[in-house]
Amino acid sequence: MNRSLRFFRIVESVRGDGAVILLGDKGTSRTVDSRVRISYTLSMASYKAVFTDLDGTLLHEDGKISPQTQEVLVRLRARGVPVFIATGRSVCATKAAVGGLGLDTPFICYNGTVVYDPLTSDWLRHETLDDRVAQGLIEVAHENALFYFVFHKDSKVTLPPRYPFQSDFYGRLENMRIVPRFEDLPRRSVTKVSIFTPEDDGDRVVIEYLERHGSDHYIERFPMGSIPGFRDFTFHTTDVHARAGGKGAGMRFVMARYGLDPSEVIAIGDHRNDLSMLLEAGLAVAVGDAPPEVLAAAHRVIDHDDGEGVGRLLAEIFDL
């Protein structure tokens, strides 16, 4: 038996809905969906590392970490508990968000396709889009006059702006590289292609292309206005990069380097791109407004509370 199950025993199965009731040896009980891997443990001292998402989880609405949560993270580091960031953001955007913490642990970026060491600036893991798919995406976006970026390593490569809003958008971003001609855009070793459209279904030509040319890719769609610093932009974003196992694969890569067992890890997230990470962890924590399938995978649910929910949870678990 997985050692993280040692505090629970099944006392009743509920027919038809896949639920089971687990009774803890300290008198606690929990009803769970049997399709979700159960690895919750009451032994708080067994947790040795924390993996946390940024946007919607650790960060305040203004894109910063609250002073209270920062203090908790500093105390965790002082106690020797490493904190790992796992995000869909680029490397430079991750640095901007957590630079004040002085973290010396690897960042899991681009939804797990990249693991970056902030101490050495090494890209420890870098899974790129299939070259054929990357080139096709760029051509489809260009032929349909879509606005797009090609991420080459961590640089955002694009063509000169055609509209005033693009100039404003470019001015808010780091690591921008503008090339004069379509032929100058990178087509090999592409980390990600981001496509921006005025409507949420404006990317349909891109989706249709990907469906016709099946490949192991990951698609994330979201309104640009959901990102701190870009609230005034109304267009929608479609990110396409290599699937590569998601954040869960990035987490496994880091755990192997640090000699961590999944049962020793806490993972915290709020969205579908966090699901693979939550299912790997000994303690999976979801933010309360997460989608149903993310909540179903969680052992605990917390309020976001402008990022302070994470700080309160960790202070409780580690008795800080």
Short mmCIF file of C-alpha atoms in Angstrom, two decimals:
data_model
loop_
_atom_site.label_atom_id
_atom_site.label_comp_id
_atom_site.label_asym_id
_atom_site.label_seq_id
_atom_site.Cartn_x
_atom_site.Cartn_y
_atom_site.Cartn_z
CA MET A 1 0.00 0.00 0.00
CA ASN A 2 1.14 3.53 -0.70
CA ARG A 3 2.56 4.73 2.61
CA SER A 4 0.58 7.95 2.27
CA LEU A 5 -2.61 5.90 2.77
CA ARG A 6 -1.55 4.46 6.08
CA PHE A 7 -3.89 6.61 8.19
CA PHE A 8 -7.07 5.60 6.38
CA ARG A 9 -9.17 2.48 5.96
CA ILE A 10 -12.26 2.03 3.80
CA VAL A 11 -15.31 1.50 5.99
CA GLU A 12 -18.10 1.69 3.43
CA SER A 13 -18.54 1.67 -0.34
CA VAL A 14 -21.44 3.60 -1.80
CA ARG A 15 -22.81 1.75 -4.80
CA GLY A 16 -23.49 3.53 -8.05
CA ASP A 17 -21.68 6.84 -7.62
CA GLY A 18 -18.13 5.59 -7.18
CA ALA A 19 -17.75 7.17 -3.75
CA VAL A 20 -16.04 5.61 -0.76
CA ILE A 21 -15.87 6.69 2.86
CA LEU A 22 -12.45 6.71 4.49
CA LEU A 23 -12.11 6.64 8.26
CA GLY A 24 -8.95 8.05 9.79
CA ASP A 25 -7.26 6.59 12.84
CA LYS A 26 -7.80 9.90 14.68
CA GLY A 27 -11.55 9.79 14.21
CA THR A 28 -11.66 11.87 11.02
CA SER A 29 -13.57 10.75 7.96
CA ARG A 30 -13.74 11.80 4.35
CA THR A 31 -15.99 10.90 1.42
CA VAL A 32 -14.13 10.83 -1.89
CA ASP A 33 -14.57 9.83 -5.51
CA SER A 34 -12.80 6.51 -5.99
CA ARG A 35 -11.67 7.60 -9.45
CA VAL A 36 -9.38 10.16 -7.85
CA ARG A 37 -6.12 8.83 -6.41
CA ILE A 38 -6.25 9.15 -2.62
CA SER A 39 -2.99 10.09 -0.98
CA TYR A 40 -3.99 12.36 1.87
CA THR A 41 -2.03 11.88 5.07
CA LEU A 42 -2.60 13.33 8.52
CA SER A 43 1.11 13.30 9.28
CA MET A 44 1.90 16.95 8.60
CA ALA A 45 5.54 16.45 9.53
CA SER A 46 5.97 14.17 6.51
CA TYR A 47 5.64 17.04 4.02
CA LYS A 48 9.01 18.21 2.80
CA ALA A 49 8.27 20.49 -0.17
CA VAL A 50 5.61 22.78 -1.64
CA PHE A 51 4.71 23.28 -5.30
CA THR A 52 2.40 26.21 -5.99
CA ASP A 53 0.76 27.86 -8.95
CA LEU A 54 0.97 31.66 -9.28
CA ASP A 55 -2.02 33.36 -10.94
CA GLY A 56 -5.26 32.77 -9.07
CA THR A 57 -3.41 30.91 -6.32
CA LEU A 58 -0.35 32.58 -4.79
CA LEU A 59 -0.67 36.05 -6.31
CA HIS A 60 -2.86 38.96 -5.27
CA GLU A 61 -5.13 40.48 -7.93
CA ASP A 62 -2.42 43.08 -8.60
CA GLY A 63 0.03 40.31 -9.52
CA LYS A 64 2.00 40.52 -6.26
CA ILE A 65 2.40 38.26 -3.25
CA SER A 66 0.87 39.59 -0.05
CA PRO A 67 3.31 40.55 2.74
CA GLN A 68 1.76 37.96 5.06
CA THR A 69 2.26 35.14 2.55
CA GLN A 70 5.79 36.34 1.77
CA GLU A 71 6.63 36.08 5.45
CA VAL A 72 5.32 32.51 5.57
CA LEU A 73 7.41 31.55 2.53
CA VAL A 74 10.52 33.10 4.09
CA ARG A 75 9.94 31.08 7.27
CA LEU A 76 9.48 27.90 5.24
CA ARG A 77 12.83 28.44 3.52
CA ALA A 78 14.49 29.10 6.87
CA ARG A 79 13.13 25.76 8.06
CA GLY A 80 14.61 24.03 5.01
CA VAL A 81 11.31 23.40 3.20
CA PRO A 82 11.79 24.21 -0.50
CA VAL A 83 9.06 26.09 -2.36
CA PHE A 84 8.76 25.48 -6.10
CA ILE A 85 6.78 27.71 -8.47
CA ALA A 86 4.74 25.86 -11.12
CA THR A 87 3.12 28.18 -13.65
CA GLY A 88 2.01 28.66 -17.22
CA ARG A 89 4.04 31.86 -17.33
CA SER A 90 7.29 32.37 -19.19
CA VAL A 91 10.59 32.39 -17.32
CA CYS A 92 10.92 36.19 -17.38
CA ALA A 93 7.30 36.66 -16.22
CA THR A 94 7.90 34.22 -13.37
CA LYS A 95 11.01 36.11 -12.31
CA ALA A 96 9.03 39.35 -12.30
CA ALA A 97 6.35 37.84 -10.05
CA VAL A 98 8.56 36.15 -7.44
CA GLY A 99 11.91 37.93 -7.75
CA GLY A 100 11.48 39.57 -4.36
CA LEU A 101 11.36 36.20 -2.60
CA GLY A 102 14.94 35.30 -3.46
CA LEU A 103 13.98 31.73 -4.33
CA ASP A 104 16.89 29.44 -5.17
CA THR A 105 14.73 26.53 -6.31
CA PRO A 106 13.88 25.70 -9.95
CA PHE A 107 10.83 27.26 -11.60
CA ILE A 108 8.42 25.04 -13.54
CA CYS A 109 7.30 27.31 -16.40
CA TYR A 110 5.24 27.09 -19.59
CA ASN A 111 2.92 24.53 -17.93
CA GLY A 112 5.71 22.06 -17.29
CA THR A 113 7.55 22.17 -20.60
CA VAL A 114 10.38 24.17 -19.03
CA VAL A 115 12.25 23.79 -15.74
CA TYR A 116 14.55 26.74 -15.10
CA ASP A 117 17.27 27.18 -12.47
CA PRO A 118 17.28 30.83 -11.26
CA LEU A 119 20.73 30.41 -9.68
CA THR A 120 22.57 29.26 -12.80
CA SER A 121 20.12 30.50 -15.47
CA ASP A 122 20.17 26.96 -16.90
CA TRP A 123 17.16 25.49 -18.66
CA LEU A 124 17.14 22.09 -16.98
CA ARG A 125 14.20 20.86 -19.05
CA HIS A 126 12.93 22.29 -22.33
CA GLU A 127 10.30 20.42 -24.34
CA THR A 128 9.58 22.19 -27.63
CA LEU A 129 6.74 22.06 -30.13
CA ASP A 130 7.12 19.68 -33.04
CA ASP A 131 8.88 21.78 -35.72
CA ARG A 132 6.29 20.86 -38.34
CA VAL A 133 3.41 21.89 -36.11
CA ALA A 134 5.13 25.13 -35.09
CA GLN A 135 5.72 26.12 -38.70
CA GLY A 136 2.14 25.25 -39.66
CA LEU A 137 0.72 27.28 -36.78
CA ILE A 138 2.76 30.32 -37.74
CA GLU A 139 1.67 30.07 -41.37
CA VAL A 140 -2.02 29.64 -40.48
CA ALA A 141 -1.92 32.62 -38.12
CA HIS A 142 -0.14 34.76 -40.70
CA GLU A 143 -2.42 33.78 -43.60
CA ASN A 144 -5.48 34.67 -41.51
CA ALA A 145 -4.03 38.02 -40.40
CA LEU A 146 -4.00 36.98 -36.74
CA PHE A 147 -1.87 38.67 -34.10
CA TYR A 148 0.66 36.19 -32.66
CA PHE A 149 3.97 35.64 -30.86
CA VAL A 150 6.51 32.87 -31.40
CA PHE A 151 8.35 32.01 -28.18
CA HIS A 152 11.92 31.02 -29.00
CA LYS A 153 13.52 29.95 -25.73
CA ASP A 154 12.13 32.81 -23.60
CA SER A 155 12.04 35.53 -26.28
CA LYS A 156 8.70 36.67 -27.66
CA VAL A 157 9.34 37.06 -31.38
CA THR A 158 6.82 38.83 -33.58
CA LEU A 159 6.39 41.20 -36.51
CA PRO A 160 6.14 45.02 -36.29
CA PRO A 161 2.83 46.27 -34.83
CA ARG A 162 0.06 47.10 -37.28
CA TYR A 163 -2.34 48.71 -34.79
CA PRO A 164 -1.88 51.15 -31.88
CA PHE A 165 -3.05 48.62 -29.27
CA GLN A 166 -0.25 46.26 -30.34
CA SER A 167 2.37 48.92 -29.65
CA ASP A 168 0.87 49.44 -26.19
CA PHE A 169 0.81 45.68 -25.59
CA TYR A 170 4.43 45.21 -26.69
CA GLY A 171 5.51 48.01 -24.38
CA ARG A 172 4.27 46.12 -21.31
CA LEU A 173 6.19 42.94 -22.08
CA GLU A 174 9.75 41.83 -21.42
CA ASN A 175 12.00 39.89 -23.79
CA MET A 176 10.27 41.21 -26.91
CA ARG A 177 12.07 40.80 -30.22
CA ILE A 178 10.54 42.31 -33.34
CA VAL A 179 11.73 41.01 -36.70
CA PRO A 180 11.05 42.90 -39.95
CA ARG A 181 9.91 40.00 -42.14
CA PHE A 182 7.70 36.94 -41.80
CA GLU A 183 10.59 34.83 -43.08
CA ASP A 184 12.67 35.89 -40.06
CA LEU A 185 10.38 34.27 -37.49
CA PRO A 186 11.86 31.19 -35.77
CA ARG A 187 10.39 27.86 -36.83
CA ARG A 188 12.56 25.37 -34.94
CA SER A 189 12.91 24.72 -31.21
CA VAL A 190 9.79 26.79 -30.53
CA THR A 191 8.71 26.82 -26.88
CA LYS A 192 5.20 28.12 -27.51
CA VAL A 193 3.02 29.94 -30.03
CA SER A 194 0.55 32.49 -28.62
CA ILE A 195 -2.32 33.73 -30.78
CA PHE A 196 -4.50 36.71 -29.86
CA THR A 197 -8.02 37.18 -31.23
CA PRO A 198 -10.85 39.67 -30.59
CA GLU A 199 -13.44 36.92 -29.92
CA ASP A 200 -13.14 33.78 -27.84
CA ASP A 201 -13.76 31.65 -30.95
CA GLY A 202 -11.47 33.70 -33.18
CA ASP A 203 -8.85 30.97 -32.98
CA ARG A 204 -11.01 28.39 -34.76
CA VAL A 205 -8.71 28.25 -37.82
CA VAL A 206 -5.86 27.40 -35.46
CA ILE A 207 -7.87 24.71 -33.66
CA GLU A 208 -8.97 23.25 -36.99
CA TYR A 209 -5.36 23.12 -38.15
CA LEU A 210 -4.29 21.28 -35.00
CA GLU A 211 -7.17 18.81 -35.36
CA ARG A 212 -6.13 18.05 -38.94
CA HIS A 213 -2.47 17.65 -38.04
CA GLY A 214 -2.70 15.63 -34.86
CA SER A 215 0.26 16.12 -32.59
CA ASP A 216 1.05 15.86 -28.92
CA HIS A 217 0.35 19.47 -28.04
CA TYR A 218 -1.33 21.34 -25.20
CA ILE A 219 -3.78 24.22 -25.72
CA GLU A 220 -4.66 26.80 -23.10
CA ARG A 221 -7.25 29.53 -23.80
CA PHE A 222 -7.97 32.52 -21.58
CA PRO A 223 -8.97 36.21 -21.75
CA MET A 224 -5.90 38.45 -21.69
CA GLY A 225 -7.72 40.69 -19.22
CA SER A 226 -7.43 37.96 -16.58
CA ILE A 227 -3.69 38.64 -16.28
CA PRO A 228 -2.50 41.36 -13.86
CA GLY A 229 -1.16 44.34 -15.78
CA PHE A 230 -3.36 43.62 -18.80
CA ARG A 231 -6.86 44.10 -17.36
CA ASP A 232 -7.71 46.71 -19.98
CA PHE A 233 -7.13 44.37 -22.93
CA THR A 234 -10.24 42.62 -24.22
CA PHE A 235 -8.76 40.12 -26.66
CA HIS A 236 -8.47 36.38 -26.05
CA THR A 237 -5.30 34.31 -25.94
CA THR A 238 -4.66 30.81 -27.26
CA ASP A 239 -1.36 29.25 -26.18
CA VAL A 240 -0.07 26.15 -27.95
CA HIS A 241 2.97 24.23 -26.74
CA ALA A 242 4.19 20.67 -26.36
CA ARG A 243 2.05 18.60 -24.01
CA ALA A 244 5.06 17.00 -22.31
CA GLY A 245 3.02 15.77 -19.34
CA GLY A 246 1.97 19.20 -18.05
CA LYS A 247 2.97 20.62 -14.69
CA GLY A 248 2.90 17.10 -13.26
CA ALA A 249 5.81 16.07 -15.49
CA GLY A 250 7.73 19.17 -14.48
CA MET A 251 7.05 18.34 -10.85
CA ARG A 252 8.28 14.75 -11.30
CA PHE A 253 11.46 16.09 -12.90
CA VAL A 254 12.10 18.37 -9.92
CA MET A 255 11.20 15.70 -7.34
CA ALA A 256 13.73 13.33 -8.91
CA ARG A 257 16.47 15.97 -8.65
CA TYR A 258 15.63 16.64 -4.99
CA GLY A 259 15.04 13.03 -3.98
CA LEU A 260 11.41 13.72 -3.03
CA ASP A 261 8.65 11.13 -2.84
CA PRO A 262 5.20 12.28 -4.06
CA SER A 263 3.75 11.57 -0.60
CA GLU A 264 6.11 14.22 0.82
CA VAL A 265 4.85 16.98 -1.46
CA ILE A 266 2.08 19.58 -1.21
CA ALA A 267 0.73 20.96 -4.51
CA ILE A 268 -1.58 23.98 -4.72
CA GLY A 269 -3.48 25.22 -7.78
CA ASP A 270 -6.70 26.67 -9.14
CA HIS A 271 -7.11 25.61 -12.77
CA ARG A 272 -7.18 22.66 -15.15
CA ASN A 273 -3.51 23.10 -16.01
CA ASP A 274 -2.77 22.34 -12.33
CA LEU A 275 -4.60 19.01 -12.37
CA SER A 276 -1.65 16.81 -13.37
CA MET A 277 0.37 18.39 -10.55
CA LEU A 278 -2.36 17.90 -7.95
CA LEU A 279 -2.75 14.23 -8.86
CA GLU A 280 0.97 13.68 -8.23
CA ALA A 281 1.01 15.18 -4.74
CA GLY A 282 0.64 13.68 -1.29
CA LEU A 283 -1.55 16.65 -0.37
CA ALA A 284 -3.48 18.27 -3.23
CA VAL A 285 -4.94 21.69 -2.45
CA ALA A 286 -7.36 23.57 -4.71
CA VAL A 287 -8.54 27.16 -4.55
CA GLY A 288 -12.29 27.37 -4.00
CA ASP A 289 -13.21 28.83 -7.40
CA ALA A 290 -11.38 26.09 -9.32
CA PRO A 291 -13.27 24.03 -11.96
CA PRO A 292 -15.18 20.98 -10.66
CA GLU A 293 -12.63 18.41 -11.84
CA VAL A 294 -9.86 20.27 -10.00
CA LEU A 295 -11.91 20.46 -6.81
CA ALA A 296 -12.65 16.73 -7.13
CA ALA A 297 -8.91 15.96 -7.18
CA ALA A 298 -8.18 18.03 -4.06
CA HIS A 299 -7.79 16.80 -0.51
CA ARG A 300 -8.27 20.32 0.80
CA VAL A 301 -9.96 23.43 -0.59
CA ILE A 302 -8.94 26.94 0.44
CA ASP A 303 -10.17 30.46 -0.24
CA HIS A 304 -8.00 32.55 -2.52
CA ASP A 305 -8.45 35.67 -0.40
CA ASP A 306 -6.07 37.68 -2.61
CA GLY A 307 -3.36 35.05 -2.26
CA GLU A 308 -3.43 34.92 1.54
CA GLY A 309 -5.21 31.56 1.60
CA VAL A 310 -1.96 29.84 0.61
CA GLY A 311 -0.04 31.56 3.39
CA ARG A 312 -2.60 30.61 6.03
CA LEU A 313 -2.63 26.99 4.86
CA LEU A 314 1.15 26.62 4.97
CA ALA A 315 1.38 28.37 8.33
CA GLU A 316 -1.14 25.85 9.69
CA ILE A 317 0.49 22.76 8.19
CA PHE A 318 4.04 23.64 9.21
CA ASP A 319 3.07 25.34 12.48
CA LEU A 320 4.78 28.61 11.55
#
